[in-house]
Amino acid sequence: MNTILRKTILAPGVKDFLVDAPRIARKRKAGQFIMLRVRQEGERIPLTIADADPEAGWIRLIFQEVGRSTVELGRLEEGDSILDLAGPLGRPTHIEERGTVVCVGGGIGTAPVHPIAKANKEMGNRVISIIGARSADLLIMEEEMAKASDRLLVCTDDGSKGIKGFVTQVLQQLMDEGEPIKEVVAIGPVVMMRAVSEVTRASGIPTVVSLNATMVDGTGMCGGCRVTVDGRSRFVCVDGPEFNGHAVDFGELLQRQRAYTEQERQAMAQDHVCHIGRDQ
Amino acid sequence: MSQYAPIPKARPGKVDRVPMPEQDPIERGRNFLEVPFGYSPEMAQVEASRCLECKDPTCIKGCPVGIDIRGFVVKIREGDFQGAVDIIKHDNALPAVCGRVCPQETQCEEVCVVGRKHTPVAIGRLERFAADWERDQGVVAIPKLAHSTGRRVAVVGSGPAGLTVAGELALRGHSVTIFEALHKPGGVLMYGIPEFRLPKDIVEAEVDYVRKLGVEIIYNAVIGKMITVQELLEEEGFHAVFLGLGAGLPYFMNIPGENLNGVYSANEYLTRVNLMKAYDFPRADTPVRPGQKVAVFGGGNVAMDAARTALRMGAAEVSVIYRRSMEEMPARREEIHHAEEEGINMRLLCNPVNILGDEQGNVTGVTCLRMELGEPDASGRRRPVPVEGSEFVVESDTVVVAIGNGANPLLTEATPELKLNKWGNIVADDATGRTSMPGVYAGGDIVIGAATVILAMGAGKQAALAMHEELMAKEIN
Ligand SMILES: Cc1cc2nc3c(=O)[nH]c(=O)nc-3n(C[C@H](O)[C@H](O)[C@H](O)COP(=O)(O)OP(=O)(O)OC[C@H]3O[C@@H](n4cnc5c(N)ncnc54)[C@H](O)[C@@H]3O)c2cc1C
Ligand SMILES: Cc1cc2nc3c(=O)[nH]c(=O)nc-3n(C[C@H](O)[C@H](O)[C@H](O)COP(=O)(O)OP(=O)(O)OC[C@H]3O[C@@H](n4cnc5c(N)ncnc54)[C@H](O)[C@@H]3O)c2cc1C
Ligand code: SF4
Ligand code: SF4
Ligand code: FES
């Protein structure tokens, strides 16, 4: 169970796993995620299901190594198993016939935006995708996004590939060109999702963002993932992860993501190699 | 056979209740070891000798699962501890748990005849003794299972309700699979009730017993998401389903500042510490903020558990903030007593109205209002009313909200066939646990709201009997 069938390195520190998980593969819809644990004393962390094949029985996870759990996950090799894997969790993306939909992926956010672009295309919508990264070597899934979109715009902060600039500038241009945009889906760092929501706010284009709150169980049992949307407290894992970007309190989300900065530093400093030889 | 000689019955009132030795309050406030040590065989025999061995034992009526209390207490007095265990296990598959966490003072012990004039027989402690004695022997007897019936049952949730149903049905020859959303079994026993009150190896051992009865447990199986209830019945080949989902939705107060860093629901705080082992951070990966001044909102068992846990996590000052008075506190007396002994500050007749924070979004304090008790409300308890202009601030860097739990809608939302009450609890028949969906039963906290371990087990037992009947009446192929 949960065997890693294929491991690919997409960019420095970004890994791509195909994992054997037939039950999840059968059920999952675009926008949903899983919770996983790498080892007995490990944390439960959420990752989006970037793709799945219900027949072959695999799901695809694409993740960036940012801290202890993702680094440990990245150490697993083909043939290894992920200790615990639960899902699919969260509400699926609401996909309907709308016309033109713009999918914006920032950095690793391209991975979760990909299934949404794909599903929109399958629905018959015109999909324009914008993907961005700091530099060319950090860009991921360009080909796949091209396939899932009618039009793909690539940008980098340093101009090493595609348009030089942020995804928000590219989106603004599209809007200025008069694209009849019916919806924007933006996934990436919180500051990016906030900026995208600001760009679309004035024109009132519905904007969906996928929030990466810190989670524990992922099933609505702890409330640790709560965010304020429209002045109301919501649980990202069961009420989301997608919300109306114009209603989200991004400042609070950023603040809550910093809740464990000190502990995360401590955890990385004591890399898990030093557990060897200890009781466990 | 045990090597202990029988001792005679004591004359009524001549022997005082045998105290249970426990850890020193100051020392235990800094460790996670269990607080009471339990009875020695000699102590257990003396305590058992206080039982009048009544012809009409009222104690049994006080036990939600109807354990033959007189029967097992006599066995203990006679030194036949295995005999005692066998009697208990006939009605209760989790005696080491119940002996520790049952609110005995309002159940079996409340109606014990000795209690009319003296301190009642310490039934819970004796039950705990018998269960621990058996575990210490190293061999736990597995009762004979009935022949396989060919019927398959899915149990959703591995809390006390689910474990009881699973055990009862396995004994009757059904093939039982438990689906558990988390990566560990036990429900609240594992993630909620702390180690110092209920050691996790005891929960593991009790779960192991159920497993030895042939029950299979599948972890990380979120029913309603990974598989629906309908699919369990129609595609996965189960003949019946039991839902023991618990009351897993934390309530918040909805006051300003509740989303500041350092504010937890009791569920989150206790899950981080118990299930995810944050006390062992950074060896274990899950952190919890190390609070120095911790404020806990609420007055139930959950609040006491959170407060005592915070103390053990290294807090210098822990306050329980409760809006009514000590008399109305729903927590068990023993828990309140233990908490006070350990130095937890009870701030009674105080209501939090606002949580304060700094620019980084960290909690710095709680604004409270003093309360007075007014006229009795619908629950019969005197309604607390705020005292005008009595605001004051309790300095805190961590806040734990322990004001109650409701029904988690994750599964019920995906199962429109299930009838719910206005709070989202599943409507199920009192006597059988039958729900509005054919073949589907429910019991425990998801039906009656956050209650007790033994009530969840009682509901599980009743449901198992009804399920057994329905299963046997069913044609299968
Ligand atoms: C619904 C959901 C879906 C997600 N999908 C993906 C995905 O497909 N691919 C992927 O790479 N990541 C995804 N994430 C983020 C991922 O869960 C975190 O990167 C991971 O938990 C970090 O754990 P760690 O122990 O490696 O790092 P930590 O040591 O916990 O953190 C290291 C750094 O990462 C930041 N961080 C911690 N938790 C999160 C978080 N939840 N979101 C964003 N930053 C965080 C911290 O602020 C810190 O700077 C998702 C998060 C959510 C809530
Ligand atoms: C901190 C705390 C202290 C307590 N102290 C005491 C005490 O001292 N004495 C006492 O008698 N009672 C106490 N209680 C109450 C007692 O623990 C509960 O009443 C009891 O555990 C309820 O049992 P249950 O089987 O109904 O549910 P739970 O124990 O809540 O178990 C439910 C299980 O179902 C799983 N689940 C839920 N949804 C799904 C799904 N969709 N798919 C798969 N699995 C699912 C959950 O993960 C969980 O494991 C306490 C409760 C808490 C929170
Ligand atoms: S299960 Fe609880 S109520 Fe019943 S005898 Fe034991 S302690 Fe008393
Ligand atoms: S009521 Fe009390 S004294 Fe009588 S049998 Fe029960 S435990 Fe013994
Ligand atoms: S992660 Fe616990 S409620 Fe969302």
PDB file of N, CA, C and O in Angstrom, chain B residues 282-301:
ATOM      1  N   PRO B 282      11.644  18.037  19.769  1.00  0.00           N
ATOM      2  CA  PRO B 282      11.614  17.809  18.332  1.00  0.00           C
ATOM      3  C   PRO B 282      11.886  16.364  17.880  1.00  0.00           C
ATOM      4  O   PRO B 282      12.023  16.141  16.697  1.00  0.00           O
ATOM      5  N   ARG B 283      11.938  15.425  18.811  1.00  0.00           N
ATOM      6  CA  ARG B 283      12.129  14.042  18.353  1.00  0.00           C
ATOM      7  C   ARG B 283      10.915  13.623  17.521  1.00  0.00           C
ATOM      8  O   ARG B 283      11.053  12.977  16.479  1.00  0.00           O
ATOM      9  N   ALA B 284       9.726  13.963  18.005  1.00  0.00           N
ATOM     10  CA  ALA B 284       8.528  13.810  17.189  1.00  0.00           C
ATOM     11  C   ALA B 284       8.344  15.133  16.451  1.00  0.00           C
ATOM     12  O   ALA B 284       8.692  16.186  16.973  1.00  0.00           O
ATOM     13  N   ASP B 285       7.794  15.067  15.232  1.00  0.00           N
ATOM     14  CA  ASP B 285       7.795  16.252  14.371  1.00  0.00           C
ATOM     15  C   ASP B 285       6.748  17.306  14.694  1.00  0.00           C
ATOM     16  O   ASP B 285       6.875  18.443  14.272  1.00  0.00           O
ATOM     17  N   THR B 286       5.664  16.929  15.357  1.00  0.00           N
ATOM     18  CA  THR B 286       4.562  17.880  15.542  1.00  0.00           C
ATOM     19  C   THR B 286       4.817  18.778  16.743  1.00  0.00           C
ATOM     20  O   THR B 286       4.987  18.290  17.850  1.00  0.00           O
ATOM     21  N   PRO B 287       4.823  20.085  16.527  1.00  0.00           N
ATOM     22  CA  PRO B 287       5.072  20.996  17.653  1.00  0.00           C
ATOM     23  C   PRO B 287       3.778  21.459  18.324  1.00  0.00           C
ATOM     24  O   PRO B 287       2.693  21.320  17.769  1.00  0.00           O
ATOM     25  N   VAL B 288       3.905  22.000  19.520  1.00  0.00           N
ATOM     26  CA  VAL B 288       2.824  22.748  20.129  1.00  0.00           C
ATOM     27  C   VAL B 288       3.524  23.945  20.751  1.00  0.00           C
ATOM     28  O   VAL B 288       4.704  23.856  21.113  1.00  0.00           O
ATOM     29  N   ARG B 289       2.832  25.074  20.840  1.00  0.00           N
ATOM     30  CA  ARG B 289       3.518  26.240  21.414  1.00  0.00           C
ATOM     31  C   ARG B 289       3.692  26.030  22.910  1.00  0.00           C
ATOM     32  O   ARG B 289       2.745  25.702  23.605  1.00  0.00           O
ATOM     33  N   PRO B 290       4.928  26.233  23.404  1.00  0.00           N
ATOM     34  CA  PRO B 290       5.181  25.983  24.815  1.00  0.00           C
ATOM     35  C   PRO B 290       4.673  27.151  25.644  1.00  0.00           C
ATOM     36  O   PRO B 290       5.352  28.140  25.813  1.00  0.00           O
ATOM     37  N   GLY B 291       3.468  27.062  26.137  1.00  0.00           N
ATOM     38  CA  GLY B 291       2.876  28.181  26.872  1.00  0.00           C
ATOM     39  C   GLY B 291       3.456  28.300  28.270  1.00  0.00           C
ATOM     40  O   GLY B 291       3.676  27.305  28.953  1.00  0.00           O
ATOM     41  N   GLN B 292       3.709  29.540  28.684  1.00  0.00           N
ATOM     42  CA  GLN B 292       4.148  29.789  30.058  1.00  0.00           C
ATOM     43  C   GLN B 292       2.958  30.148  30.936  1.00  0.00           C
ATOM     44  O   GLN B 292       2.852  29.729  32.070  1.00  0.00           O
ATOM     45  N   LYS B 293       2.052  30.959  30.339  1.00  0.00           N
ATOM     46  CA  LYS B 293       0.837  31.345  31.058  1.00  0.00           C
ATOM     47  C   LYS B 293      -0.337  30.903  30.218  1.00  0.00           C
ATOM     48  O   LYS B 293      -0.612  31.470  29.165  1.00  0.00           O
ATOM     49  N   VAL B 294      -1.002  29.876  30.683  1.00  0.00           N
ATOM     50  CA  VAL B 294      -2.028  29.250  29.860  1.00  0.00           C
ATOM     51  C   VAL B 294      -3.407  29.485  30.467  1.00  0.00           C
ATOM     52  O   VAL B 294      -3.592  29.312  31.670  1.00  0.00           O
ATOM     53  N   ALA B 295      -4.348  29.900  29.622  1.00  0.00           N
ATOM     54  CA  ALA B 295      -5.732  30.077  30.069  1.00  0.00           C
ATOM     55  C   ALA B 295      -6.600  29.054  29.357  1.00  0.00           C
ATOM     56  O   ALA B 295      -6.532  28.930  28.133  1.00  0.00           O
ATOM     57  N   VAL B 296      -7.373  28.300  30.122  1.00  0.00           N
ATOM     58  CA  VAL B 296      -8.257  27.292  29.533  1.00  0.00           C
ATOM     59  C   VAL B 296      -9.697  27.740  29.762  1.00  0.00           C
ATOM     60  O   VAL B 296     -10.074  28.049  30.894  1.00  0.00           O
ATOM     61  N   PHE B 297     -10.503  27.779  28.705  1.00  0.00           N
ATOM     62  CA  PHE B 297     -11.903  28.173  28.835  1.00  0.00           C
ATOM     63  C   PHE B 297     -12.765  26.923  28.987  1.00  0.00           C
ATOM     64  O   PHE B 297     -12.708  26.026  28.147  1.00  0.00           O
ATOM     65  N   GLY B 298     -13.610  26.899  30.015  1.00  0.00           N
ATOM     66  CA  GLY B 298     -14.533  25.770  30.165  1.00  0.00           C
ATOM     67  C   GLY B 298     -14.398  25.161  31.539  1.00  0.00           C
ATOM     68  O   GLY B 298     -13.493  25.523  32.310  1.00  0.00           O
ATOM     69  N   GLY B 299     -15.300  24.227  31.861  1.00  0.00           N
ATOM     70  CA  GLY B 299     -15.270  23.654  33.204  1.00  0.00           C
ATOM     71  C   GLY B 299     -15.549  22.164  33.234  1.00  0.00           C
ATOM     72  O   GLY B 299     -15.883  21.597  34.276  1.00  0.00           O
ATOM     73  N   GLY B 300     -15.387  21.515  32.081  1.00  0.00           N
ATOM     74  CA  GLY B 300     -15.639  20.077  32.031  1.00  0.00           C
ATOM     75  C   GLY B 300     -14.359  19.261  32.143  1.00  0.00           C
ATOM     76  O   GLY B 300     -13.280  19.808  32.377  1.00  0.00           O
ATOM     77  N   ASN B 301     -14.506  17.956  31.956  1.00  0.00           N
ATOM     78  CA  ASN B 301     -13.333  17.071  31.996  1.00  0.00           C
ATOM     79  C   ASN B 301     -12.297  17.477  30.971  1.00  0.00           C
ATOM     80  O   ASN B 301     -11.097  17.365  31.203  1.00  0.00           O
TER      81      ASN B 301
END
